[in-house]
Each structure stands twice: as C-alpha cells, then as structure tokens.
Backbone as numpy.savetxt, mean C-alpha at the origin, in Angstrom:
# Nx Ny Nz CAx CAy CAz Cx Cy Cz
-20.95 16.86 5.97 -19.97 17.95 6.07 -19.94 18.71 4.75
-19.98 20.03 4.80 -19.91 20.85 3.60 -18.46 21.14 3.25
-18.27 21.66 2.04 -16.91 21.91 1.58 -16.23 23.03 2.35
-16.98 23.89 2.99 -16.38 25.02 3.68 -16.01 24.69 5.11
-16.43 23.56 5.61 -16.12 23.21 6.98 -14.70 22.70 7.11
-14.11 22.88 8.30 -12.78 22.36 8.58 -12.86 20.86 8.76
-11.78 20.13 8.49 -11.81 18.69 8.67 -12.04 18.33 10.12
-12.77 17.24 10.33 -13.11 16.82 11.69 -12.04 15.94 12.30
-11.01 15.61 11.53 -9.99 14.69 12.01 -8.61 15.34 11.99
-7.73 14.83 12.88 -6.32 15.18 12.86 -5.54 13.94 13.31
-4.27 13.90 12.95 -3.42 12.79 13.37 -2.93 12.98 14.80
-3.05 11.95 15.60 -2.50 11.95 16.96 -1.36 10.94 17.01
-0.16 11.42 17.36 1.02 10.57 17.33 1.00 9.54 18.46
1.58 8.38 18.13 1.73 7.28 19.07 3.22 6.97 19.16
3.74 6.86 20.37 5.17 6.61 20.58 5.44 5.11 20.56
6.25 4.66 19.59 6.61 3.25 19.52 7.94 2.95 20.19
8.72 3.99 20.49 10.04 3.77 21.07 11.10 3.45 20.03
10.74 3.51 18.73 11.69 3.23 17.65 11.70 4.38 16.66
12.86 4.54 15.98 13.02 5.66 15.05 13.27 5.20 13.62
13.02 3.94 13.31 13.26 3.47 11.96 12.15 3.96 11.03
12.30 3.68 9.74 11.35 4.12 8.72 10.30 3.02 8.54
9.07 3.29 8.94 7.99 2.30 8.87 7.16 2.54 7.62
7.46 1.79 6.55 6.65 1.82 5.34 5.56 0.75 5.36
5.77 -0.33 6.10 4.79 -1.40 6.18 3.83 -1.19 7.33
2.52 -1.29 7.07 1.50 -1.02 8.08 0.32 -1.96 7.85
-0.09 -2.67 8.91 -1.26 -3.55 8.85 -2.12 -3.27 10.07
-3.35 -2.82 9.83 -4.28 -2.46 10.90 -5.38 -3.52 10.96
-5.36 -4.33 12.00 -6.40 -5.33 12.20 -7.65 -4.68 12.77
-7.44 -3.85 13.80 -8.52 -3.05 14.39 -7.86 -1.96 15.23
-8.66 -1.27 16.01 -8.12 -0.15 16.78 -7.04 -0.59 17.77
-7.10 -1.83 18.22 -6.15 -2.31 19.23 -4.95 -3.03 18.64
-5.14 -3.74 17.52 -4.09 -4.60 16.97 -3.52 -3.99 15.71
-2.25 -3.59 15.74 -1.57 -2.98 14.61 -0.17 -3.56 14.51
0.26 -3.86 13.28 1.61 -4.33 13.01 2.33 -3.29 12.16
3.62 -3.07 12.45 4.46 -2.15 11.69 5.67 -2.90 11.17
6.10 -2.57 9.96 7.29 -3.19 9.38 8.14 -2.09 8.76
9.44 -2.12 9.04 10.28 -1.03 8.59 11.68 -1.45 8.20
12.52 -0.45 8.08 13.92 -0.67 7.72 14.64 -1.36 8.88
15.89 -1.78 8.60 16.73 -2.43 9.62 16.09 -3.71 10.14
15.19 -4.31 9.35 14.58 -5.57 9.74 13.63 -5.48 10.91
13.09 -4.29 11.21 12.28 -4.09 12.41 10.80 -4.35 12.13
10.18 -5.18 12.97 8.73 -5.38 12.97 8.23 -5.20 14.39
7.22 -4.36 14.56 6.61 -4.10 15.87 5.14 -4.50 15.82
4.60 -4.82 17.02 3.18 -5.17 17.13 2.62 -4.60 18.42
1.42 -4.02 18.32 0.69 -3.61 19.51 -0.63 -4.35 19.57
-1.06 -4.71 20.76 -2.37 -5.35 20.95 -3.23 -4.53 21.90
-2.77 -3.30 22.21 -3.53 -2.45 23.12 -3.64 -1.02 22.60
-3.79 -0.89 21.28 -4.02 0.43 20.70 -2.84 1.35 20.70
-1.62 0.80 20.81 -0.42 1.61 20.73 0.15 2.04 22.05
-0.46 1.63 23.15 0.11 1.99 24.45 1.43 1.25 24.69
1.51 0.03 24.21 2.73 -0.76 24.33 3.01 -1.44 22.99
4.30 -1.57 22.67 4.71 -2.19 21.42 5.73 -3.29 21.70
5.53 -4.43 21.07 6.46 -5.55 21.17 7.35 -5.56 19.93
8.65 -5.70 20.15 9.58 -5.87 19.05 9.59 -7.35 18.66
9.02 -7.67 17.52 8.90 -9.06 17.09 9.68 -9.28 15.79
10.80 -8.58 15.65 11.59 -8.62 14.42 12.18 -10.01 14.18
12.16 -10.48 12.93 12.78 -11.77 12.62 14.28 -11.72 12.83
14.83 -12.78 13.35 16.27 -12.87 13.51 16.95 -12.97 12.15
18.09 -12.28 12.01 18.85 -12.34 10.78 18.38 -11.42 9.68
17.39 -10.58 9.94 16.85 -9.70 8.90 17.31 -8.25 9.08
18.32 -8.02 9.89 18.70 -6.65 10.25 19.15 -5.81 9.06
19.62 -6.43 7.99 20.10 -5.69 6.83 19.02 -5.50 5.76
17.79 -5.94 6.06 16.73 -5.90 5.07 15.75 -4.76 5.34
15.02 -4.36 4.30 14.02 -3.31 4.41 12.63 -3.92 4.24
11.87 -3.95 5.31 10.47 -4.37 5.19 9.67 -3.21 4.62
8.89 -3.51 3.56 8.10 -2.48 2.89 6.60 -2.75 2.96
6.18 -3.96 3.31 4.76 -4.27 3.36 4.54 -5.37 4.38
3.35 -5.36 5.01 2.99 -6.39 5.97 1.48 -6.60 5.91
1.06 -7.84 6.03 -0.35 -8.21 6.09 -0.57 -8.98 7.37
-1.60 -8.63 8.13 -1.87 -9.29 9.41 -3.34 -9.62 9.53
-3.63 -10.73 10.21 -5.00 -11.20 10.34 -5.53 -11.09 11.77
-4.64 -11.13 12.76 -5.03 -11.05 14.16 -3.77 -10.81 14.98
-3.80 -11.13 16.26 -2.62 -10.91 17.09 -1.51 -11.90 16.80
-1.83 -13.01 16.14 -0.86 -14.09 15.97 -0.30 -14.21 14.57
-1.14 -14.08 13.54 -0.75 -14.43 12.17 -0.46 -13.19 11.34
0.69 -13.18 10.67 1.07 -12.07 9.81 2.10 -12.55 8.80
2.20 -11.81 7.68 3.24 -12.02 6.69 3.88 -10.67 6.39
5.20 -10.65 6.28 5.94 -9.42 6.05 6.82 -9.57 4.82
6.90 -8.51 4.01 7.65 -8.52 2.76 8.80 -7.54 2.79
9.97 -7.99 2.38 11.11 -7.10 2.20 11.25 -6.77 0.72
11.79 -5.59 0.43 12.06 -5.15 -0.93 13.55 -4.98 -1.10
14.07 -5.54 -2.16 15.50 -5.44 -2.46 15.80 -6.21 -3.71
16.99 -6.04 -4.22 17.38 -6.69 -5.47 17.67 -8.16 -5.23
17.11 -9.00 -6.09 17.38 -10.42 -6.03 16.92 -11.05 -4.73
17.83 -11.72 -4.03 17.49 -12.45 -2.82 17.14 -11.57 -1.64
17.34 -10.25 -1.75 16.94 -9.35 -0.67 15.44 -9.11 -0.66
14.73 -9.57 -1.69 13.26 -9.56 -1.68 12.78 -10.88 -1.09
12.03 -10.81 0.03 11.63 -12.02 0.73 10.26 -11.85 1.37
9.65 -12.97 1.74 8.42 -12.99 2.53 8.65 -13.85 3.76
8.30 -13.31 4.92 8.36 -14.04 6.18 6.94 -14.24 6.71
6.73 -15.33 7.42 5.41 -15.66 7.95 5.51 -16.09 9.41
4.55 -15.61 10.22 4.48 -16.01 11.62 3.07 -16.45 11.97
2.97 -17.40 12.88 1.68 -17.85 13.41 1.61 -17.71 14.92
2.67 -17.16 15.52 2.71 -17.07 16.99 3.04 -15.65 17.47
2.47 -14.66 16.77 2.65 -13.28 17.19 4.04 -12.73 17.00
4.82 -13.34 16.11 6.16 -12.84 15.82 7.25 -13.44 16.68
6.91 -14.38 17.54 7.96 -15.05 18.32 8.90 -15.82 17.41
8.34 -16.44 16.38 9.15 -17.11 15.37 8.62 -16.74 13.99
9.54 -16.66 13.03 9.20 -16.35 11.65 9.80 -17.41 10.74
9.08 -17.78 9.69 9.57 -18.71 8.69 9.64 -17.98 7.35
10.80 -18.02 6.70 10.92 -17.46 5.37 10.23 -18.39 4.38
9.20 -17.88 3.68 8.42 -18.72 2.79 8.64 -18.38 1.31
9.32 -17.28 1.02 9.56 -16.91 -0.37 10.77 -16.00 -0.43
11.56 -16.17 -1.52 12.73 -15.33 -1.75 12.87 -15.08 -3.25
13.29 -13.87 -3.61 13.53 -13.58 -5.01 14.59 -14.49 -5.60
14.27 -15.11 -6.71 15.19 -16.09 -7.29 15.88 -15.60 -8.55
15.43 -14.48 -9.08 16.03 -13.92 -10.29 16.90 -12.72 -9.93
17.97 -12.47 -10.69 18.80 -11.30 -10.40 18.02 -9.99 -10.43
16.94 -9.93 -11.25 16.13 -8.71 -11.36 14.92 -8.72 -10.44
14.80 -9.70 -9.57 13.65 -9.74 -8.65 13.63 -8.50 -7.78
12.44 -7.92 -7.63 12.24 -6.79 -6.71 10.78 -6.78 -6.32
10.49 -7.14 -5.07 9.12 -7.20 -4.59 8.63 -5.80 -4.23
7.34 -5.52 -4.53 6.77 -4.19 -4.29 5.64 -4.17 -3.27
4.80 -5.20 -3.25 3.64 -5.15 -2.36 3.11 -6.54 -2.09
2.40 -6.64 -0.98 1.80 -7.89 -0.51 0.43 -7.56 0.04
-0.63 -8.21 -0.51 -1.99 -7.93 -0.06 -2.80 -9.21 -0.01
-3.76 -9.27 0.94 -4.66 -10.40 1.09 -6.10 -9.93 1.04
-6.96 -10.72 0.38 -8.39 -10.45 0.37 -9.10 -11.16 1.52
-8.51 -12.24 2.04 -8.99 -12.94 3.22 -7.81 -13.72 3.79
-8.05 -14.55 4.77 -6.94 -15.23 5.44 -6.19 -16.20 4.52
-6.83 -16.66 3.45 -6.20 -17.66 2.59 -5.64 -17.09 1.30
-6.34 -16.13 0.69 -6.01 -15.67 -0.65 -5.24 -14.36 -0.63
-4.05 -14.42 -1.20 -3.20 -13.24 -1.23 -2.38 -13.16 -2.50
-1.86 -11.96 -2.79 -1.04 -11.72 -3.97 0.24 -10.99 -3.58
1.29 -11.30 -4.29 2.57 -10.59 -4.18 2.87 -9.98 -5.54
3.25 -8.70 -5.56 3.58 -8.00 -6.80 5.07 -7.68 -6.82
5.71 -7.97 -7.95 7.10 -7.60 -8.16 7.30 -6.89 -9.48
8.42 -6.21 -9.62 8.74 -5.51 -10.86 8.86 -6.50 -12.02
8.76 -6.00 -13.26 8.79 -6.90 -14.42 10.08 -7.71 -14.51
9.91 -8.97 -14.90 11.01 -9.87 -15.24 10.73 -10.37 -16.65
11.70 -10.19 -17.54 11.52 -10.56 -18.95 10.29 -9.88 -19.55
10.06 -8.61 -19.16 9.03 -7.81 -19.80 7.64 -7.93 -19.24
7.44 -8.70 -18.16 6.11 -8.82 -17.56 6.22 -8.74 -16.04
5.23 -8.05 -15.44 5.21 -7.92 -13.99 5.12 -9.31 -13.35
5.83 -9.45 -12.24 5.78 -10.69 -11.47 4.60 -10.64 -10.52
3.72 -11.63 -10.59 2.62 -11.78 -9.65 2.65 -13.21 -9.12
2.71 -13.34 -7.80 2.64 -14.63 -7.13 1.35 -14.70 -6.34
0.75 -15.88 -6.31 -0.53 -16.06 -5.63 -0.43 -17.15 -4.57
-1.11 -16.94 -3.45 -1.24 -17.97 -2.42 -2.72 -18.22 -2.15
-3.06 -19.47 -1.89 -4.44 -19.83 -1.51 -4.48 -20.52 -0.16
-3.33 -20.55 0.54 -3.26 -21.22 1.84 -2.64 -20.34 2.91
-2.96 -19.04 2.84 -2.50 -18.12 3.88 -1.04 -17.78 3.83
-0.41 -17.95 2.67 0.99 -17.57 2.52 1.99 -18.67 2.78
1.52 -19.88 3.02 2.46 -20.98 3.22 3.18 -21.33 1.92
2.42 -21.30 0.81 2.97 -21.62 -0.49 2.56 -20.55 -1.49
3.45 -20.28 -2.46 3.21 -19.24 -3.46 3.45 -19.81 -4.85
2.61 -19.39 -5.80 2.69 -19.89 -7.15 2.65 -18.71 -8.12
3.53 -18.74 -9.11 3.62 -17.66 -10.08 2.45 -17.70 -11.05
1.85 -16.52 -11.29 0.83 -16.40 -12.31 1.48 -16.60 -13.67
0.84 -17.37 -14.54 1.40 -17.65 -15.86 1.69 -16.34 -16.59
2.90 -16.18 -17.07 3.32 -14.90 -17.65 2.47 -14.50 -18.85
1.99 -15.48 -19.63 1.21 -15.15 -20.82 -0.08 -14.42 -20.51
-0.57 -14.54 -19.26 -1.81 -13.85 -18.88 -1.56 -12.40 -18.46
-0.30 -11.99 -18.37 0.04 -10.65 -17.93 0.40 -9.78 -19.14
-0.27 -8.63 -19.35 0.10 -7.74 -20.46 1.57 -7.32 -20.37
2.16 -7.05 -21.50 3.56 -6.66 -21.58 3.77 -5.32 -20.88
4.86 -5.21 -20.12 5.22 -3.94 -19.49 5.82 -2.99 -20.52
5.61 -1.69 -20.31 6.22 -0.68 -21.16 7.70 -0.54 -20.81
8.52 -0.03 -21.72 9.93 0.23 -21.38 10.04 1.16 -20.17
10.77 0.72 -19.16 10.96 1.51 -17.95 9.84 1.42 -16.95
8.77 0.69 -17.25 7.61 0.63 -16.35 7.90 -0.25 -15.14
7.44 0.19 -13.98 7.58 -0.58 -12.76 6.52 -0.18 -11.76
6.57 -0.81 -10.60 5.70 -0.44 -9.48 6.57 0.12 -8.37
5.95 0.77 -7.39 6.70 1.47 -6.35 6.45 0.84 -4.99
7.54 0.50 -4.30 7.45 -0.12 -2.98 7.52 0.93 -1.88
6.86 2.07 -2.09 6.95 3.17 -1.14 6.11 2.94 0.10
5.00 2.18 -0.04 4.08 2.04 1.09 3.37 0.69 1.10
3.64 -0.15 0.15 2.84 -1.36 -0.02 1.50 -1.09 -0.65
1.22 0.19 -0.97 -0.10 0.58 -1.44 -0.30 0.50 -2.93
0.72 0.12 -3.70 0.56 0.08 -5.16 -0.28 -1.11 -5.61
-0.57 -2.05 -4.71 -1.41 -3.21 -5.00 -2.63 -3.17 -4.09
-3.82 -3.42 -4.66 -5.06 -3.46 -3.88 -5.82 -4.72 -4.24
-6.46 -5.32 -3.24 -7.29 -6.50 -3.48 -8.62 -6.31 -2.76
-9.65 -6.89 -3.36 -10.98 -6.85 -2.75 -11.80 -8.00 -3.31
-12.19 -8.92 -2.43 -12.92 -10.12 -2.85 -12.11 -10.85 -3.93
-12.73 -11.05 -5.11 -12.02 -11.77 -6.18 -11.14 -10.86 -7.04
-11.21 -9.56 -6.81 -10.56 -8.60 -7.70 -9.24 -8.09 -7.13
-8.38 -7.65 -8.05 -7.09 -7.08 -7.66 -6.69 -6.03 -8.69
-5.91 -5.06 -8.24 -5.43 -3.99 -9.10 -4.02 -3.59 -8.65
-3.21 -3.12 -9.59 -1.96 -2.47 -9.19 -1.65 -1.33 -10.14
-1.00 -0.30 -9.60 -0.67 0.89 -10.36 0.82 0.93 -10.69
1.15 1.62 -11.79 2.53 1.64 -12.26 3.00 3.07 -12.54
4.27 3.18 -12.84 4.88 4.44 -13.24 6.23 4.15 -13.87
7.02 5.22 -14.04 8.36 5.05 -14.56 8.46 5.04 -16.06
7.35 4.89 -16.77 7.34 4.82 -18.23 6.67 6.07 -18.78
6.34 6.04 -20.07 5.70 7.21 -20.69 4.27 7.37 -20.24
3.65 6.32 -19.69 2.28 6.39 -19.21 2.17 5.63 -17.89
1.36 6.17 -16.98 1.03 5.45 -15.74 -0.22 4.63 -16.00
-0.20 3.36 -15.60 -1.31 2.47 -15.93 -1.82 1.74 -14.69
-3.03 1.19 -14.81 -3.62 0.34 -13.78 -3.91 -1.02 -14.39
-3.33 -2.06 -13.80 -3.60 -3.44 -14.19 -4.72 -3.97 -13.29
-5.65 -4.73 -13.86 -6.77 -5.25 -13.09 -7.03 -6.71 -13.36
-7.52 -7.40 -12.32 -7.87 -8.81 -12.43 -9.19 -9.04 -11.71
-10.04 -9.89 -12.27 -11.32 -10.23 -11.65 -11.38 -11.67 -11.20
-10.23 -12.37 -11.22 -10.23 -13.79 -10.87 -9.05 -14.16 -9.96
-8.90 -13.40 -8.88 -7.85 -13.66 -7.90 -6.45 -13.57 -8.51
-6.28 -12.73 -9.53 -4.96 -12.51 -10.09 -4.51 -13.52 -11.10
-5.40 -14.38 -11.56 -4.99 -15.39 -12.53 -4.82 -14.81 -13.93
-5.68 -13.85 -14.32 -5.55 -13.15 -15.60 -5.69 -11.66 -15.37
-5.08 -10.87 -16.29 -5.00 -9.43 -16.08 -5.31 -8.67 -17.37
-5.90 -7.47 -17.21 -6.04 -6.49 -18.27 -5.36 -5.21 -17.80
-5.21 -4.23 -18.67 -4.52 -3.00 -18.29 -5.23 -1.79 -18.89
-5.27 -0.68 -18.12 -5.90 0.57 -18.55 -4.92 1.72 -18.38
-4.93 2.64 -19.33 -4.11 3.85 -19.21 -4.81 4.87 -18.31
-4.03 5.77 -17.72 -4.59 6.79 -16.83 -4.03 8.17 -17.20
-4.54 9.17 -16.51 -4.10 10.55 -16.74 -3.01 10.97 -15.77
-2.55 10.08 -14.89 -1.49 10.41 -13.95 -0.18 10.62 -14.70
0.57 11.67 -14.35 1.86 11.89 -14.97 2.83 10.78 -14.62
3.70 10.42 -15.56 4.62 9.30 -15.36 5.98 9.62 -15.96
7.00 9.30 -15.19 8.40 9.39 -15.63 9.21 8.66 -14.57
10.53 8.75 -14.63 11.34 8.09 -13.62 10.93 8.52 -12.21
10.59 7.55 -11.37 10.15 7.77 -9.99 8.90 8.64 -9.92
8.05 8.55 -10.94 6.78 9.27 -10.94 5.71 8.36 -11.53
4.51 8.48 -10.99 3.39 7.67 -11.46 2.43 7.39 -10.33
1.80 6.20 -10.36 0.84 5.80 -9.34 1.57 5.07 -8.22
1.39 5.54 -7.00 2.04 4.92 -5.84 1.07 4.17 -4.95
-0.19 4.57 -4.93 -1.17 3.91 -4.06 -2.54 3.92 -4.69
-3.32 2.87 -4.42 -4.70 2.83 -4.90 -5.54 1.95 -3.98
-6.86 2.21 -4.01 -7.80 1.45 -3.19 -9.16 1.47 -3.87
-10.01 0.50 -3.52 -11.33 0.38 -4.14 -12.39 0.12 -3.07
-13.61 0.59 -3.35 -14.74 0.34 -2.47 -15.58 -0.80 -3.05
-16.57 -1.24 -2.28 -17.43 -2.31 -2.74 -18.34 -1.91 -3.88
-18.47 -0.61 -4.15 -19.33 -0.13 -5.22 -18.59 0.03 -6.54
-17.36 -0.44 -6.61 -16.59 -0.31 -7.84 -15.86 1.01 -7.98
-16.00 1.90 -7.00 -15.30 3.18 -7.06 -13.85 2.97 -6.59
-12.93 3.56 -7.33 -11.53 3.43 -6.96 -10.85 4.78 -6.89
-9.80 4.84 -6.08 -8.99 6.04 -5.93 -7.53 5.66 -6.11
-6.78 6.51 -6.80 -5.36 6.31 -6.99 -4.62 7.61 -6.71
-3.44 7.50 -6.11 -2.64 8.68 -5.78 -1.20 8.44 -6.21
-0.46 9.52 -6.35 0.94 9.40 -6.75 1.57 10.75 -6.92
2.33 10.89 -8.00 3.06 12.11 -8.25 4.52 11.81 -8.52
5.36 12.79 -8.22 6.80 12.68 -8.48 7.55 12.55 -7.17
8.06 11.36 -6.90 8.76 11.10 -5.64 10.02 11.95 -5.51
10.69 12.23 -6.64 11.93 13.01 -6.60 11.67 14.50 -6.43
10.45 14.94 -6.70 10.09 16.35 -6.54 8.71 16.41 -5.90
8.62 16.03 -4.61 7.30 15.85 -3.98 6.50 17.11 -3.81
7.12 18.27 -3.94 6.38 19.51 -3.75 5.65 20.00 -4.97
5.84 19.34 -6.11 5.15 19.79 -7.32 3.64 19.73 -7.12
2.94 20.84 -7.33 1.49 20.87 -7.10 0.68 20.42 -8.29
1.18 19.39 -9.03 0.40 18.92 -10.16 -0.59 17.86 -9.70
-1.37 17.35 -10.65 -2.41 16.39 -10.33 -1.82 15.13 -9.72
-2.28 14.77 -8.53 -1.74 13.60 -7.84 -2.84 12.68 -7.34
-4.10 12.95 -7.66 -5.18 12.06 -7.26 -6.11 11.80 -8.44
-6.58 10.55 -8.54 -7.51 10.15 -9.59 -8.61 9.30 -8.97
-9.69 9.14 -9.72 -10.74 8.24 -9.29 -11.38 7.58 -10.50
-12.08 6.46 -10.24 -12.83 5.76 -11.26 -14.12 5.25 -10.63
-15.14 5.12 -11.43 -16.39 4.51 -10.97 -16.67 3.22 -11.74
-15.66 2.74 -12.47 -15.83 1.57 -13.32 -14.90 0.43 -12.92
-14.62 0.31 -11.62 -13.73 -0.73 -11.09 -12.36 -0.68 -11.74
-11.96 0.48 -12.24 -10.64 0.64 -12.81 -10.44 0.01 -14.15
-11.51 -0.45 -14.78 -11.35 -1.24 -16.00 -11.07 -0.39 -17.24
-11.61 0.82 -17.28 -11.43 1.60 -18.50 -11.03 3.04 -18.23
-11.77 3.75 -17.42 -11.62 5.20 -17.37 -11.21 5.68 -15.98
-10.11 6.44 -15.93 -9.66 7.12 -14.71 -9.68 8.62 -14.98
-10.16 9.40 -14.00 -10.24 10.84 -14.14 -9.57 11.52 -12.96
-9.05 12.70 -13.20 -8.49 13.49 -12.10 -9.60 13.92 -11.17
-9.31 13.95 -9.86 -10.29 14.45 -8.91 -10.24 15.96 -8.87
-10.95 16.57 -7.94 -11.15 18.01 -7.92 -9.91 18.82 -7.61
-8.95 18.85 -8.50 -7.76 19.66 -8.33 -6.67 18.92 -7.59
-5.47 19.50 -7.56 -4.34 18.83 -6.92 -4.51 18.76 -5.41
-3.95 17.73 -4.84 -3.87 17.66 -3.38 -3.03 18.83 -2.89
-3.27 19.25 -1.66 -2.74 20.53 -1.20 -1.22 20.64 -1.27
-0.50 19.50 -1.09 0.95 19.65 -1.01 1.70 18.62 -1.86
1.16 18.26 -3.01 1.92 17.46 -3.95 1.85 15.96 -3.73
3.00 15.31 -3.88 3.13 13.86 -3.93 2.41 13.15 -2.78
1.66 12.08 -3.14 1.02 11.22 -2.15 1.34 9.76 -2.48
1.59 8.96 -1.45 2.06 7.59 -1.66 1.07 6.52 -1.27
-0.01 6.84 -0.56 -0.97 5.83 -0.13 -2.33 6.48 0.07
-3.39 5.66 -0.06 -4.76 6.16 0.07 -5.62 5.08 0.69
-6.60 5.48 1.50 -7.51 4.53 2.14 -8.90 5.15 2.20
-9.91 4.28 2.13 -11.31 4.69 2.24 -11.86 4.23 3.58
-12.65 5.07 4.25 -13.30 4.67 5.49 -14.28 3.53 5.18
-14.19 2.40 5.85 -14.98 1.21 5.48 -16.49 1.44 5.45
-17.03 2.20 6.39 -18.47 2.37 6.48 -18.93 3.74 6.00
-17.98 4.52 5.44 -18.30 5.82 4.87 -17.48 5.97 3.58
-17.88 5.28 2.50 -17.05 5.26 1.30 -16.87 6.61 0.62
-17.62 7.61 1.05 -17.40 8.95 0.51 -16.20 9.63 1.17
-15.70 9.07 2.28 -14.59 9.68 3.03 -13.30 8.94 2.70
-12.32 9.71 2.21 -11.06 9.15 1.73 -9.92 9.93 2.38
-8.87 9.22 2.79 -7.69 9.86 3.36 -6.47 9.44 2.56
-5.59 10.39 2.28 -4.37 10.10 1.54 -3.18 10.73 2.23
-2.02 10.07 2.14 -0.83 10.55 2.83 0.36 10.53 1.88
1.31 11.40 2.20 2.60 11.44 1.52 3.61 12.03 2.46
4.88 11.99 2.07 5.91 12.45 2.99 5.83 13.96 3.24
5.13 14.69 2.33 5.00 16.13 2.52 3.74 16.58 3.19
2.80 15.66 3.43 1.55 16.05 4.06 0.49 15.00 3.83
-0.71 15.27 4.32 -1.83 14.35 4.15 -3.12 15.14 4.02
-4.15 14.48 3.50 -5.40 15.17 3.18 -6.57 14.22 3.38
-7.75 14.81 3.56 -8.97 14.04 3.70 -10.05 14.63 2.81
-10.87 13.77 2.25 -12.00 14.21 1.43 -13.27 13.58 1.98
-14.34 14.37 2.05 -15.63 13.88 2.52 -16.63 13.73 1.39
-16.16 13.91 0.13 -17.08 13.90 -1.01 -16.50 13.14 -2.20
-15.98 11.95 -1.94 -15.43 11.10 -3.00 -14.29 11.77 -3.76
-13.50 12.59 -3.09 -12.35 13.20 -3.73 -12.63 14.46 -4.52
-13.85 14.99 -4.47 -14.14 16.24 -5.19 -13.35 17.40 -4.61
-13.15 17.37 -3.29 -12.36 18.40 -2.63 -11.55 17.75 -1.53
-10.28 18.17 -1.40 -9.39 17.63 -0.37 -9.06 18.73 0.64
-9.12 18.37 1.90 -8.79 19.30 2.99 -7.53 18.80 3.69
-6.58 19.70 3.99 -5.30 19.27 4.55 -5.43 18.78 5.99
-4.69 17.73 6.31 -4.50 17.27 7.68 -3.16 17.80 8.17
-2.79 17.40 9.38 -1.70 18.10 10.04 -0.33 17.49 9.87
-0.17 16.29 9.29 1.13 15.66 9.23 1.27 14.85 7.94
2.52 14.45 7.64 2.79 13.63 6.49 3.33 12.26 6.89
3.01 11.25 6.07 3.43 9.87 6.33 3.66 9.17 4.99
4.10 7.91 5.06 4.26 7.10 3.87 3.08 6.17 3.63
2.51 5.62 4.71 1.49 4.59 4.59 0.26 4.95 5.40
-0.90 4.47 4.94 -2.15 4.65 5.68 -3.02 3.43 5.45
-3.75 3.03 6.50 -4.66 1.89 6.38 -5.79 2.05 7.39
-7.00 1.70 6.96 -8.18 1.76 7.82 -8.73 0.35 8.03
-9.15 0.05 9.25 -9.71 -1.25 9.59 -11.22 -1.21 9.49
-11.82 -2.40 9.54 -13.27 -2.51 9.44 -13.99 -1.80 10.59
-13.33 -1.64 11.73 -13.98 -0.96 12.85 -13.91 0.56 12.72
-13.34 1.06 11.60 -13.29 2.49 11.35 -12.03 3.19 11.80
-11.12 2.50 12.44 -9.88 3.12 12.89 -8.89 3.22 11.73
-8.22 4.37 11.61 -7.25 4.61 10.55 -5.91 4.98 11.18
-4.85 4.33 10.72 -3.50 4.57 11.21 -2.61 4.97 10.05
-1.50 5.63 10.38 -0.51 6.01 9.37 0.88 5.80 9.96
1.87 5.60 9.07 3.25 5.40 9.52 4.20 6.01 8.51
5.43 6.27 8.96 6.41 6.89 8.07 7.81 6.88 8.65
8.61 7.85 8.19 10.02 7.90 8.56 10.19 8.36 10.00
11.41 8.10 10.52 11.78 8.51 11.88 10.82 7.98 12.94
10.27 6.78 12.69 9.39 6.15 13.68 8.04 6.79 13.82
7.62 7.62 12.87 6.36 8.36 12.99 5.17 7.41 12.78
4.33 7.32 13.81 3.12 6.50 13.76 2.00 7.29 14.40
0.80 7.27 13.81 -0.29 8.07 14.33 -1.62 7.41 14.03
-2.63 7.76 14.80 -4.00 7.32 14.58 -4.85 8.54 14.28
-5.80 8.38 13.37 -6.66 9.49 12.98 -7.77 9.64 14.02
-7.84 10.80 14.63 -8.78 11.02 15.73 -9.60 12.27 15.46
-10.85 12.25 15.93 -11.74 13.41 15.77 -11.72 14.26 17.02
C-alpha cells in the first residue's frame, strides 16, 4: 500500500448489550474475546461477538476492571485498578463461572496499572511506585501465585512518575522480555527487562510528560522494533507528538514517528502479528493505522481506549459506553 492510498480497514461495531466502560480487552482469536470494564463487568464471547456471556465475578460491582489476560475459552485473569485494596487480580479456569481472588493491594499506596502474559505460565503485574520504585509482581504458574520483584533491581522513579491504567497497554511482554512506559514526571521513560522482569533498566524518551501526560501504550515485534503512544489525557485534542518508535528493543533510543497522529492523544497500540509493518493505534478521540512502520498514519473511523490483535490476524478495540469493534477490510 502506498502513502496516498486510503486505509483498507475500518472498525465494525459489535453489540455486547452492555454500556459500561471497557478498558480491559483480551483477544484469543477471531471467535474468543474477553472484555473487562467498570462496575465489575466481565463479558466473554466464543462466537466472534454474536453472543456475549456475562461472567462477572460476584462482589466486584464497585470495582473497575482495567486489564484482562485470557488464554482460551476457560482460563483468564482480570485486574482491577484502585487505591489500596481496590487493586486486585481475579482468576478463572471455568470460563468465568467462578473466580478466585489471587492478589490484592496490601499497601495504602498500591495502585495496579497493567497485567500481561508472555505464555500461559509467565506473567507480570505492574503497579505505581511504592517507596520510590515501581511495583512489579511476577507469576510462573499461570497467575496462581505472585512474587514481588526485588526492589533493588528496579531503577528509582522520578518525582511524580507513574504508569497509566487507561488500557492495560502501558506494559508489554514478549518471550523473555518486558517493557513499561511512564509519565507524570519531567520525562517520559521506558523501563525494560530481558529476564522475565527480574531486573530492569530505564531509557528516556522524547514523549512529552507532565501530570496525566506521557506514554500510555507500547508494543514490540519479534525484530526488536517497538512502538509507543501517549499524549495528554487531560487535553486529548492537542496535535503534538503522540507516537514514537525504536529499532533497538527500547534499550536506548526512541524517536518520534512521521508527525503527529491525526487527532492527538492515543492510549493503546498493536502490531499485526504477520505484518509487522502494519500498526494500529487508538484513543478516545480517534484511531489510526500505519502500513509503513509508523512513517505515516491514516485515520480510521472511530475512537476507543484499548486495542489488541491475535495471532490469527484479528484486531479488536473497546472503550466507553460499551463500544466494541473488530477491524474489518
């Protein structure tokens, strides 16, 4: 596709029958999708969105689900974001018929931001800094048990620095590697790990950063190329630089991509699994697609909070007011 051609994709809405805010999205494949949202709502489809099952955990009605990880029709983990004990992880092995709470914030300053898995066993949980260092918890048994990464291996957070639980996209994992993006401080940074989150380094970026501004979503390909998106959540229409990329696995250098995204703030980004040159990014004000590694972005037709693509090539998005859609050509 050349730069002058119109995008070949548009979002097609799927009716879930619910109007809550879906920030959590897990796409297993074109048929199996899990959604997690406000008011303790979790939905699951196993037929490509034609029908949705309400599989919400009992007693979670006052909580906000912000991230969800799913492996198939039966197994999933869902994360709530909130202060202290309102940050939790729930786990199911029976398609959401029953949920077990496996983790809860134990510190007054606990605030969970994202939950990601590299395979069925290995996963990471990211939380805002406690005592000056970001909280990272690791599981090696599919989320049954979680262990805190030793704080000394985590670089010190900057004053005011945090991560954003806008879409679950601020944390990315791939094989043995993991990354998370930050904001809220004088600089937006990317933390990286090459050993399943046991030790971390940090790199500065060119993304603007201030209160509620910085990196909101990032993703990486198998070739070490990474993409990060963000902006100013409080002023989402600002047409400043909101997309970056790296070709060095995020370890040292991040550069702005080919100009600002068409409509400002973006909260999540995903790469097509079998076409790593094709990238889609979404935000509450709009969404965009690039066919050339982010050199040029073309506008899509709707805005969302979260986006995720499965290995079979299907890409879904979710957002406020029950908005859920699949990317179709």
